[in-house]
XYZ file of C-alpha atoms in Angstrom:
752
model
C -23.521 27.831 -58.176
C -26.165 25.940 -55.609
C -25.464 22.835 -53.648
C -27.540 19.696 -54.538
C -28.995 17.945 -51.640
C -25.552 15.524 -51.026
C -23.204 18.839 -50.902
C -25.324 20.776 -48.539
C -26.337 17.430 -45.680
C -22.169 16.570 -45.665
C -21.940 20.494 -44.779
C -24.104 19.557 -42.371
C -22.964 16.485 -40.848
C -19.850 18.471 -40.630
C -20.771 21.569 -38.818
C -22.792 19.017 -36.830
C -18.961 17.385 -35.957
C -17.450 20.111 -35.716
C -19.838 21.575 -33.242
C -17.811 20.062 -29.934
C -15.179 21.126 -30.984
C -16.009 24.404 -30.224
C -17.472 23.674 -27.280
C -14.605 22.255 -26.077
C -12.064 25.168 -27.130
C -14.978 27.780 -25.951
C -15.711 26.005 -22.300
C -13.943 25.089 -18.361
C -14.005 21.696 -19.636
C -12.400 22.498 -23.150
C -9.723 24.655 -21.046
C -9.071 22.053 -18.986
C -9.172 18.994 -22.056
C -6.169 21.059 -23.473
C -4.206 21.605 -20.922
C -4.338 17.982 -20.395
C -3.823 16.791 -23.187
C -1.017 18.538 -23.826
C 0.438 17.555 -20.223
C -0.070 13.658 -21.613
C 1.950 14.192 -24.200
C 4.996 16.135 -22.520
C 4.941 13.192 -20.381
C 4.377 9.990 -23.009
C 7.640 12.347 -24.661
C 9.030 11.863 -21.476
C 8.685 8.489 -20.385
C 9.743 7.036 -23.466
C 12.729 9.033 -23.034
C 15.956 6.209 -21.147
C 17.216 7.258 -18.365
C 20.615 8.812 -18.860
C 23.837 8.898 -16.891
C 23.970 10.972 -14.405
C 20.475 11.876 -14.042
C 19.409 13.543 -10.676
C 16.164 12.249 -9.517
C 13.957 15.259 -8.185
C 10.734 15.161 -6.754
C 9.066 18.460 -5.167
C 5.996 17.734 -2.515
C 3.349 20.015 -1.289
C 0.690 18.875 1.721
C -0.989 16.022 0.200
C 0.663 15.768 -2.773
C 1.949 12.331 -1.402
C -1.220 10.075 -0.584
C -2.133 6.314 -0.399
C -4.263 5.162 -3.329
C -4.093 6.572 -7.133
C -8.351 5.012 -8.028
C -10.402 7.296 -9.409
C -11.725 6.401 -6.135
C -9.888 8.812 -4.125
C -11.403 11.978 -4.977
C -7.045 12.955 -6.105
C -7.112 10.813 -9.691
C -10.479 10.680 -10.605
C -11.096 12.899 -14.178
C -13.334 14.927 -11.761
C -10.030 15.515 -9.747
C -8.329 16.202 -13.011
C -10.462 18.780 -14.396
C -10.454 21.068 -11.451
C -6.655 21.142 -10.849
C -6.402 21.706 -14.708
C -8.249 25.024 -14.009
C -8.079 26.288 -11.002
C -4.012 25.150 -10.112
C -2.781 25.035 -13.660
C 1.047 26.296 -11.813
C 0.975 23.266 -9.637
C 4.131 21.847 -9.814
C 4.161 18.702 -7.229
C 2.128 16.367 -9.056
C 0.378 13.473 -6.787
C 2.210 10.351 -6.148
C 1.073 7.423 -4.075
C 3.355 5.689 -1.231
C 4.401 3.347 -3.364
C 4.929 4.616 -6.182
C 7.448 6.802 -3.732
C 9.367 3.346 -2.417
C 8.802 2.054 -5.363
C 11.485 4.465 -7.610
C 13.507 5.238 -4.546
C 14.157 1.686 -4.291
C 14.863 1.908 -8.502
C 16.986 4.431 -8.315
C 18.776 3.319 -5.689
C 20.309 0.039 -7.759
C 19.879 2.167 -10.740
C 23.899 3.057 -11.297
C 22.848 6.179 -14.148
C 20.598 7.696 -11.060
C 23.523 10.168 -9.146
C 21.728 12.181 -7.233
C 18.142 12.432 -5.237
C 16.766 16.531 -5.186
C 13.565 16.796 -2.755
C 11.782 19.735 -2.167
C 9.558 20.767 0.405
C 6.952 23.430 -1.093
C 3.857 25.625 -0.683
C 0.786 23.956 -2.552
C -0.358 25.815 -4.814
C -3.778 27.198 -4.723
C -3.384 27.291 -1.185
C -3.229 29.458 1.899
C -2.520 28.385 5.601
C -1.033 25.505 4.302
C 1.435 24.107 6.427
C 4.523 22.706 4.524
C 5.064 19.245 5.290
C 4.290 15.754 3.943
C 1.372 15.987 5.749
C 2.382 12.323 6.697
C 2.016 10.260 9.809
C 4.742 8.621 12.051
C 4.653 5.388 10.038
C 4.596 6.400 6.463
C 7.424 8.871 6.955
C 9.257 6.455 7.979
C 8.824 4.138 5.481
C 10.166 6.657 2.492
C 13.178 7.930 5.180
C 14.240 3.739 4.518
C 13.906 4.095 1.411
C 16.484 7.361 0.966
C 18.166 5.249 3.340
C 19.101 2.845 0.935
C 19.260 5.321 -1.462
C 21.979 6.223 0.563
C 23.787 3.603 1.179
C 23.583 1.673 -2.142
C 24.944 5.379 -4.017
C 28.282 4.992 -1.532
C 28.388 2.042 -2.733
C 29.019 2.263 -5.912
C 30.620 6.190 -5.994
C 32.927 7.713 -4.149
C 32.335 10.142 -1.894
C 31.851 13.235 -4.200
C 30.346 11.761 -7.069
C 26.351 11.612 -6.058
C 24.064 12.792 -3.556
C 21.138 13.195 -1.192
C 19.460 16.675 -1.355
C 16.558 18.103 0.747
C 15.082 21.562 0.686
C 12.621 23.804 2.534
C 12.138 27.598 4.035
C 11.064 25.778 7.149
C 9.747 23.072 9.195
C 5.789 23.384 10.096
C 5.954 20.479 11.882
C 8.406 17.206 12.526
C 7.175 14.112 11.061
C 8.610 16.562 7.676
C 11.651 16.700 9.719
C 12.010 12.889 11.022
C 11.748 11.979 6.582
C 14.508 14.539 5.977
C 17.029 13.878 8.043
C 18.146 10.221 5.898
C 19.606 12.768 3.098
C 22.767 13.098 3.319
C 22.768 17.479 2.809
C 19.208 19.587 4.597
C 19.221 23.266 3.848
C 17.039 25.734 5.678
C 16.035 29.487 5.024
C 18.656 31.801 7.456
C 15.249 32.392 9.301
C 13.715 28.845 8.976
C 12.745 26.666 12.161
C 12.651 23.109 13.465
C 9.818 22.402 16.118
C 11.673 19.075 17.082
C 9.638 17.987 20.526
C 9.299 14.334 20.165
C 6.132 12.750 20.155
C 3.261 13.292 22.765
C -0.078 13.334 23.061
C -3.412 15.275 24.244
C -6.292 13.494 25.819
C -9.028 15.839 26.881
C -11.967 14.728 29.264
C -15.341 15.735 29.148
C -17.445 13.815 32.117
C -18.007 16.697 33.702
C -18.644 18.959 31.109
C -21.427 16.151 30.178
C -22.802 16.776 33.725
C -23.117 20.231 33.673
C -25.822 19.751 31.233
C -27.419 16.517 32.006
C -26.076 14.076 29.805
C -25.272 10.685 31.140
C -23.292 7.758 28.930
C -24.035 4.390 30.130
C -21.016 1.784 27.975
C -19.793 -1.464 27.615
C -15.964 -1.584 27.421
C -14.253 -5.035 26.777
C -11.525 -5.355 28.267
C -10.276 -2.437 31.331
C -7.773 -1.243 28.342
C -10.237 0.106 25.944
C -10.029 3.416 26.608
C -12.920 4.325 23.266
C -15.376 5.702 25.255
C -13.453 6.858 28.529
C -13.650 10.262 27.538
C -17.470 10.799 28.522
C -17.256 8.323 31.373
C -14.411 9.600 33.355
C -13.159 12.960 34.401
C -9.146 12.141 34.461
C -7.168 9.273 32.798
C -7.569 5.677 34.536
C -4.306 4.157 35.321
C -4.352 1.590 33.046
C -4.817 3.405 30.072
C -2.351 5.242 31.146
C 0.509 2.283 31.799
C -0.873 1.925 28.080
C -0.519 5.501 26.844
C 2.854 5.454 28.520
C 4.518 2.440 27.245
C 3.329 3.386 23.505
C 5.019 6.687 23.898
C 7.896 5.349 25.215
C 8.603 3.343 22.319
C 7.264 5.772 19.797
C 9.559 8.425 21.194
C 12.229 5.859 21.364
C 12.600 4.966 17.426
C 12.226 8.496 16.860
C 15.434 9.483 18.372
C 17.111 7.194 17.326
C 16.374 6.956 13.869
C 17.020 10.398 13.762
C 20.486 9.867 15.761
C 21.115 7.246 13.063
C 20.682 9.148 10.215
C 22.531 12.341 10.896
C 24.808 10.440 13.102
C 28.353 11.004 10.605
C 26.526 15.120 10.414
C 26.659 15.438 13.962
C 29.951 13.218 15.171
C 31.398 15.652 12.571
C 31.140 18.843 14.683
C 32.239 16.825 17.877
C 35.143 20.265 19.647
C 35.352 18.604 23.088
C 38.052 15.622 23.310
C 35.427 13.623 25.465
C 33.322 13.881 23.084
C 35.528 12.616 19.915
C 35.771 8.916 22.250
C 32.554 8.792 21.998
C 30.770 6.545 19.719
C 29.409 8.196 17.107
C 25.881 6.803 17.222
C 25.911 7.467 21.319
C 27.246 10.803 20.936
C 24.238 11.858 18.626
C 22.137 10.429 20.722
C 23.155 12.941 23.635
C 22.422 15.898 20.694
C 19.491 15.111 19.578
C 18.382 13.818 22.609
C 18.892 17.464 24.194
C 17.749 19.346 21.243
C 14.474 17.496 22.038
C 14.043 18.578 25.560
C 16.084 22.297 26.060
C 15.313 24.062 23.238
C 12.090 22.561 21.408
C 10.433 23.403 19.308
C 12.394 26.828 19.178
C 15.600 25.801 17.355
C 16.279 27.824 14.480
C 18.021 26.650 11.214
C 21.509 28.620 13.036
C 21.524 26.437 15.962
C 20.350 23.180 13.780
C 23.475 23.760 11.586
C 25.563 23.762 14.565
C 24.377 20.819 16.698
C 23.899 19.129 12.890
C 20.047 18.316 12.102
C 20.769 20.111 8.925
C 23.670 21.406 6.581
C 23.646 23.649 5.230
C 21.650 27.054 5.713
C 20.075 30.084 2.710
C 18.879 27.750 0.674
C 14.801 28.564 -0.856
C 12.715 25.723 -2.387
C 12.872 28.312 -5.510
C 16.413 27.748 -5.928
C 17.284 25.310 -8.720
C 20.932 24.320 -7.791
C 20.927 21.832 -5.446
C 22.151 19.007 -6.243
C 20.890 18.825 -9.959
C 24.077 17.479 -12.199
C 23.281 16.489 -15.448
C 19.838 15.219 -16.327
C 17.235 15.885 -14.345
C 13.538 13.435 -14.304
C 11.239 13.996 -12.234
C 9.941 10.812 -9.916
C 6.668 9.865 -11.715
C 8.575 9.920 -15.522
C 11.362 8.260 -14.180
C 9.160 4.808 -12.943
C 7.101 5.180 -15.802
C 10.429 5.192 -17.967
C 12.191 2.121 -16.172
C 9.000 0.457 -15.577
C 8.835 0.261 -19.716
C 12.960 -0.419 -19.633
C 12.526 -3.455 -17.263
C 9.137 -4.704 -19.531
C 11.696 -4.977 -22.721
C 14.060 -6.751 -20.754
C 11.874 -8.745 -19.265
C 11.221 -12.054 -21.850
C 11.533 -15.421 -19.800
C 14.817 -17.234 -18.993
C 16.378 -18.539 -22.466
C 16.323 -22.070 -21.004
C 13.111 -21.706 -20.379
C 12.082 -20.854 -23.084
C 13.404 -22.377 -25.458
C 11.311 -26.078 -23.412
C 8.463 -24.452 -24.580
C 9.232 -24.116 -27.347
C 9.933 -27.529 -27.873
C 6.630 -28.229 -26.225
C 4.212 -26.236 -28.623
C 6.295 -27.585 -31.374
C 4.925 -31.671 -29.831
C 1.430 -30.903 -29.174
C -1.149 -30.840 -31.667
C -5.055 -30.456 -31.526
C -7.314 -29.090 -28.948
C -4.394 -29.384 -26.293
C -2.092 -27.387 -27.905
C -4.982 -24.462 -27.367
C -4.486 -25.819 -23.483
C -0.768 -25.947 -23.961
C -1.195 -22.160 -25.362
C -3.381 -20.774 -22.189
C -0.526 -22.338 -19.891
C 2.501 -21.198 -22.060
C 1.591 -17.354 -21.112
C 1.092 -17.942 -17.545
C 5.257 -19.727 -17.926
C 5.829 -16.415 -20.255
C 5.337 -14.672 -17.386
C 7.344 -16.538 -14.533
C 9.435 -13.561 -14.178
C 7.006 -11.193 -13.436
C 3.608 -11.739 -10.546
C 0.925 -9.220 -10.235
C -0.320 -9.099 -7.532
C -3.829 -7.347 -6.362
C -3.928 -4.636 -3.631
C -7.039 -3.643 -1.595
C -7.223 -0.442 0.444
C -9.112 -0.245 3.523
C -9.102 3.389 5.110
C -10.834 5.589 7.385
C -13.614 4.396 9.477
C -14.612 1.550 8.921
C -18.749 1.327 8.050
C -21.205 -0.349 6.690
C -21.816 1.149 3.532
C -20.514 4.721 2.335
C -17.992 5.377 -0.097
C -15.171 3.240 1.672
C -17.334 0.688 2.850
C -17.226 -2.635 4.143
C -19.234 -4.065 1.429
C -17.258 -2.590 -1.842
C -13.605 -3.603 0.232
C -15.398 -6.902 0.350
C -16.233 -6.822 -3.046
C -13.157 -5.434 -4.604
C -11.185 -8.136 -2.533
C -13.124 -11.176 -3.584
C -12.899 -9.351 -6.802
C -8.966 -9.990 -6.471
C -9.786 -13.694 -5.800
C -11.022 -14.289 -8.964
C -8.553 -12.327 -11.451
C -6.706 -14.452 -13.276
C -3.760 -12.864 -13.710
C -3.822 -11.961 -9.908
C -1.720 -14.652 -8.063
C -1.960 -12.486 -4.146
C -3.713 -9.680 -2.717
C -1.881 -7.272 -0.331
C -4.547 -5.369 1.467
C -3.027 -1.843 2.686
C -4.339 -0.614 5.962
C -5.145 2.787 7.129
C -7.452 2.503 9.604
C -8.625 3.206 14.041
C -11.173 0.981 12.975
C -15.094 0.162 13.684
C -18.675 -0.761 13.330
C -18.012 -4.069 14.334
C -20.191 -6.359 12.265
C -18.495 -4.153 9.008
C -14.742 -5.281 9.913
C -16.412 -8.954 10.042
C -17.684 -8.640 6.790
C -14.513 -7.634 5.608
C -12.520 -10.798 8.003
C -14.590 -13.179 5.803
C -13.492 -11.875 2.340
C -10.259 -11.984 3.384
C -11.143 -15.562 4.053
C -12.773 -16.715 1.315
C -10.014 -14.933 -0.962
C -7.346 -17.960 0.781
C -9.673 -20.741 0.764
C -11.877 -20.682 -1.678
C -9.763 -19.300 -4.087
C -6.664 -19.887 -3.267
C -5.021 -16.688 -3.379
C -2.468 -15.535 -0.006
C -3.783 -12.652 1.270
C -1.455 -10.298 3.374
C -1.781 -7.614 5.363
C 0.703 -4.282 5.075
C -0.519 -1.718 8.187
C 0.135 1.824 7.796
C 0.142 4.751 10.607
C -3.033 2.439 12.488
C -4.788 -0.955 12.264
C -6.151 -0.630 15.135
C -9.074 -2.523 16.367
C -12.447 -3.100 14.146
C -8.725 -2.784 11.748
C -7.042 -5.597 12.977
C -10.232 -8.350 13.065
C -10.547 -6.848 9.387
C -7.391 -8.780 8.679
C -6.940 -11.135 11.461
C -7.271 -14.324 8.809
C -4.003 -13.013 6.777
C -1.856 -15.149 5.926
C 1.245 -12.472 6.856
C 1.166 -8.940 8.323
C 3.122 -6.428 8.446
C 3.825 -3.360 10.059
C 6.103 -0.389 10.585
C 8.465 -0.129 13.835
C 5.851 2.698 14.628
C 2.874 1.568 13.436
C -0.063 1.609 16.625
C -2.213 -1.339 16.397
C -3.322 -3.562 17.914
C -6.756 -2.712 20.428
C -8.401 -6.482 20.685
C -11.785 -5.075 22.627
C -15.099 -3.107 22.250
C -16.476 -0.442 22.894
C -20.633 0.390 22.733
C -21.613 4.213 23.591
C -25.295 5.633 24.456
C -25.231 8.920 25.741
C -28.056 9.386 27.589
C -30.299 12.330 28.115
C -31.467 12.762 31.902
C -34.457 14.754 33.579
C -31.305 18.083 34.518
C -31.038 18.410 30.708
C -34.528 18.654 29.791
C -34.797 21.196 33.270
C -32.299 22.553 31.795
C -33.397 23.572 27.954
C -37.719 23.524 29.656
C -37.832 20.830 26.746
C -41.527 18.238 27.689
C -40.942 14.839 26.649
C -42.900 11.268 26.519
C -42.343 7.831 24.845
C -45.223 5.643 24.121
C -44.175 2.040 24.066
C -44.879 -1.743 24.167
C -42.003 -3.459 25.391
C -39.857 -0.600 26.895
C -37.700 2.187 27.499
C -35.272 1.926 24.030
C -34.655 5.962 22.882
C -31.461 7.796 24.683
C -34.237 9.774 26.209
C -34.298 7.596 28.881
C -31.902 5.180 30.967
C -31.487 1.354 30.487
C -31.934 -0.620 33.644
C -33.093 -3.719 34.821
C -32.978 -6.509 32.323
C -32.776 -4.206 29.222
C -29.281 -2.928 30.867
C -28.607 -7.386 31.400
C -29.010 -7.485 27.143
C -27.152 -4.386 26.578
C -23.714 -6.153 28.851
C -24.554 -9.199 27.792
C -24.130 -8.174 23.921
C -21.331 -6.130 24.145
C -19.607 -9.264 26.550
C -20.814 -11.366 23.243
C -19.271 -9.576 20.959
C -15.922 -9.271 22.292
C -16.279 -13.277 23.153
C -15.939 -13.045 18.860
C -13.741 -10.485 18.745
C -11.436 -13.136 20.712
C -11.984 -16.135 18.903
C -12.190 -15.003 15.533
C -8.363 -13.645 16.219
C -7.757 -16.817 17.865
C -8.865 -18.007 14.680
C -7.750 -16.394 12.057
C -3.306 -15.974 13.861
C -3.327 -19.337 14.955
C -2.993 -18.668 19.300
C -4.771 -20.169 21.954
C -7.894 -17.520 23.193
C -5.775 -17.522 26.542
C -2.703 -16.082 24.257
C -5.131 -13.405 22.745
C -6.592 -12.498 25.603
C -2.886 -11.409 27.306
C -2.183 -9.270 23.872
C -6.039 -8.397 23.933
C -8.162 -6.344 26.717
C -7.887 -3.070 23.926
C -4.129 -3.185 24.808
C -2.172 -1.383 21.994
C 0.882 -1.732 20.605
C 4.071 -0.225 18.376
C 4.450 -2.733 15.660
C 7.582 -2.990 17.224
C 5.897 -3.913 20.481
C 3.228 -5.846 18.528
C 6.140 -8.180 16.649
C 7.326 -9.357 19.636
C 3.835 -9.960 20.926
C 2.348 -11.912 17.663
C 0.483 -9.422 17.242
C 1.938 -8.600 14.155
C 4.490 -11.668 11.982
C 7.957 -9.269 10.991
C 8.638 -5.575 11.131
C 9.156 -4.112 6.951
C 7.219 -1.197 4.885
C 4.710 -1.036 1.943
C 6.961 -2.926 -0.680
C 7.888 -5.937 2.274
C 4.658 -7.307 2.039
C 4.048 -6.830 -2.109
C 6.640 -9.034 -2.727
C 6.183 -11.196 -0.116
C 2.813 -11.752 -1.430
C 4.817 -12.282 -4.880
C 6.411 -14.748 -3.552
C 3.617 -16.679 -2.266
C 1.749 -15.879 -5.169
C 4.052 -17.572 -7.798
C 4.755 -20.496 -5.355
C 1.376 -21.445 -5.299
C 1.228 -21.095 -9.280
C 4.414 -23.425 -9.306
C 3.243 -26.069 -7.709
C -0.489 -25.403 -9.787
C 1.785 -25.286 -13.043
C 4.086 -28.801 -11.993
C 0.242 -30.986 -12.294
C -0.047 -29.367 -15.244
C 3.044 -30.061 -16.942
C 3.014 -33.081 -15.942
C 0.159 -33.992 -17.880
C 1.797 -31.640 -21.440
C 5.040 -33.754 -20.971
C 3.080 -37.250 -21.600
C 1.484 -35.239 -24.371
C 3.922 -34.873 -25.861
C 5.234 -38.472 -25.466
C 2.268 -39.434 -27.183
C 2.584 -37.697 -29.865
C 5.842 -39.214 -31.405
C 4.040 -42.091 -31.910
C 6.063 -44.405 -30.533
C 5.284 -48.312 -29.723
C 5.591 -46.969 -25.721
C 3.862 -43.642 -26.136
C 2.342 -42.586 -23.105
C -1.573 -42.474 -22.757
C -3.327 -38.914 -23.214
C -6.530 -39.099 -20.474
C -5.662 -36.720 -17.549
C -3.499 -37.464 -15.398
C -4.791 -39.029 -12.829
C -3.544 -42.615 -10.688
C -5.168 -43.632 -8.059
C -6.591 -40.203 -7.370
C -3.314 -38.548 -7.468
C -1.299 -36.756 -10.132
C 1.296 -37.996 -11.916
C 4.706 -36.293 -12.791
C 6.737 -37.255 -15.181
C 9.438 -39.265 -12.778
C 6.614 -41.761 -13.367
C 5.966 -42.266 -16.589
C 7.486 -45.467 -18.167
C 11.568 -45.057 -18.532
C 11.475 -47.231 -21.964
C 9.377 -43.927 -23.443
C 11.937 -41.248 -22.303
C 14.792 -43.917 -24.033
C 12.516 -44.059 -27.021
C 11.808 -40.075 -27.132
C 15.606 -39.629 -26.705
C 15.932 -41.108 -29.891
C 13.761 -38.467 -31.193
C 14.643 -35.734 -29.627
C 18.333 -34.294 -30.227
C 18.769 -31.671 -27.522
C 20.165 -31.700 -23.816
C 17.265 -28.954 -22.485
C 14.263 -31.411 -24.160
C 16.219 -34.548 -22.783
C 16.059 -33.251 -19.652
C 12.112 -32.528 -19.151
C 12.016 -35.960 -19.419
C 14.859 -37.096 -16.529
C 13.925 -34.722 -13.976
C 10.251 -33.706 -12.489
C 9.111 -29.907 -13.066
C 10.073 -29.377 -9.169
C 12.885 -30.786 -9.422
C 13.475 -28.134 -12.150
C 12.445 -25.120 -10.025
C 15.215 -25.651 -7.755
C 17.671 -24.966 -10.686
C 19.113 -21.781 -10.087
C 18.093 -20.531 -13.540
C 14.230 -21.502 -12.622
C 14.463 -19.348 -9.537
C 12.154 -16.312 -8.784
C 13.098 -14.510 -6.376
C 9.858 -11.155 -5.454
C 11.839 -7.453 -6.315
C 9.157 -4.614 -6.336
C 11.988 -3.109 -8.649
C 12.134 -5.733 -10.970
C 9.202 -8.350 -11.753
C 5.710 -7.202 -9.275
C 3.075 -6.114 -11.004
C 0.782 -4.010 -8.618
C -2.981 -4.005 -10.131
C -5.028 -1.577 -7.562
C -8.726 -2.805 -6.809
C -11.673 -0.503 -5.544
C -15.458 -1.061 -6.947
C -16.034 2.680 -6.830
C -13.457 3.403 -9.579
C -16.592 2.692 -12.158
C -17.524 6.077 -11.438
C -14.874 7.761 -13.901
C -16.739 6.325 -16.857
C -19.471 7.139 -16.122
C -18.689 11.081 -15.289
C -17.123 10.103 -18.897
C -19.941 9.443 -19.770
C -21.835 12.592 -18.767
C -19.534 14.866 -20.109
C -19.435 13.358 -23.552
C -23.428 13.372 -23.434
C -23.554 17.631 -22.478
C -21.157 18.492 -25.165
C -21.457 16.705 -28.737
C -21.364 11.875 -27.946
C -18.861 9.709 -27.964
C -16.558 12.042 -30.262
C -15.871 14.362 -26.811
C -15.935 10.860 -24.392
C -12.666 9.330 -26.843
C -10.925 12.860 -26.952
C -10.468 13.344 -22.800
C -10.511 9.707 -22.647
C -7.609 9.586 -24.904
C -6.154 12.836 -22.830
C -6.906 10.765 -19.718
C -5.089 7.154 -20.351
C -2.116 8.571 -19.126
C -2.992 10.157 -16.285
C -4.582 6.821 -15.304
C -2.756 3.536 -13.856
C -2.085 1.252 -16.832
C -3.489 -2.253 -16.401
C -1.706 -5.250 -17.689
C -3.391 -7.167 -20.000
C -5.809 -10.500 -18.760
C -4.280 -13.750 -18.653
C -5.716 -16.795 -19.728
C -4.362 -18.306 -17.284
C -4.988 -22.261 -15.978
C -6.984 -21.822 -13.056
C -5.062 -23.248 -9.142
C -6.071 -26.076 -7.936
C -8.787 -24.267 -5.219
C -9.048 -25.847 -1.536
C -12.412 -26.621 -1.178
C -13.352 -25.433 2.567
C -15.633 -24.207 4.210
C -15.913 -20.890 4.939
C -16.488 -19.861 8.993
C -19.342 -17.405 9.883
C -17.908 -14.583 11.258
C -20.576 -12.435 13.320
């Protein structure tokens, strides 16, 4: 029987619809898609499961598996990266995790009595050769994680008796001392018998190129402000200047002291347990540990083998390997990434606002009618979420430039996007940068100022490994600056370098140079002289002056105070805290909690006025003879509060309202009500803070999806790939229809 035209057309449509899926199965893209789809399904199944009693939190780490940001623009979490990993490294069992997620997981696990053990293993990265078996982190980043592990140990010691909890770190051999720095926090450290520990302390190596440049005929004209600024010294000096040496040694002493004391504090109990001499047994365990670690660094480092490290107490066991699955795995094992997702889902289900607040809001909803009811609904959504505050996070990493993938223009857009987002109540800028272009840094500073003055959003800075020079300027207007004790910061100074090709160079390479211009030499083939040289120096002086002035305004210091810590001086976070360069010592999580608390208080202050307005509408809706006016509650240019309502109205309303909770509204102002512990909000990264990351280039993922869809069959493939990756991407909370906060309309300073 021959099919009719309709059946033939339907058959063609079915074959066309199946084409994309046949392409998926027969291409590398299809291989990646199917693998990612299975991975997403498997992970979601894990997430849906509750955390079981006696859970062991497991974490496999390889170099570059711990990153600062999980945004697609980082190149590590985007679709292209996911597809590449699925095809080239199918056996990679050390998935990438952000520092923030790792910190959150460790803090959550510390408070969670169901988690009894932490098992961390550092393994070679899949698909790589000759890469170090390492964390791949800087000192300050390692310190953040170390402190989180110490907190885990402290909390578990309070929750359980000895032997019922533990933290274990396993590696075949330490390829760098910063990995050991992190490992020192664990109460069990296992290394292979042939492994080593290259413990030497912090040091720097600084090359100087002046003699080499002189030989080839290149002279470097520089303008550095001031005497401690060492940016151009390698090109203009044959050896380190005294001021630079003094500043460098001050930093080294501080970093080594932090490094030594932290390891000694972490390993004190293990080292003290190995004391044999009577004199040693009488010493304080911490003091004895310091002496042992110092001796190991100065007399044996970097050639400390596993056996010696065990005898000293730097490690606890010799013999385990990174592929040994024993360790501290007790009960149910859960990967760190899956645990964070599962615990967050549990917290979301547990958080529904305070019962008292809910009762009051439900009654107000019943009382208010009409358009006011719609406005009230918006207000209630903000109220309902008062136990959860959303903090926007913007990353400032690498060299600061005006353009490019991480350019200042995109950083500024991200800051303003976070400021405009009604869901976001405050912003944290996470910094790991040694500075860069002065104009670009100033532009970021302007955006930070605008976010606070125009949009009323508190902005807090969190410094990672480095935040110097332009990176410090970019965050000088932040309402608070957090740094780790080992962060490098400061560097308030400017440097302009201009290489000049001399006749020696042209003769050496037999070059003939002729320049034609009407205003005098302006290229690097000619040295600046006379008025042009003076103009160059004046430009550098003016730039330094602007830098000092901006820092003084942002940090609310006098220019003299700024000058005393400027001149290009660099400090550790510990030093910077003592001279007002930073506000507090703390990790990323501390900055987020401070920002969330500030954002909540701003919102509560704004909602205080809005509540007063709706309370009057509620009173008016009772239709008593003493009903309050329903117009906006401005009285003599000022907001009225519930306590200003005519007391006779309160008396009448009490006759209508029967429960004490509702009556309490009319007896106290909203701010008085906030003083009740029932309404108190205390920011906690593990319980009541949502993170929303901002990055303009993140939209490139959607463009990549669209390109794939066009190539292999349209919307069906696009939706399939998007569905498979949906759980891999950070979930964004639904946007609140929040009541707009009162904005302080202030003039925005034009930062040059």
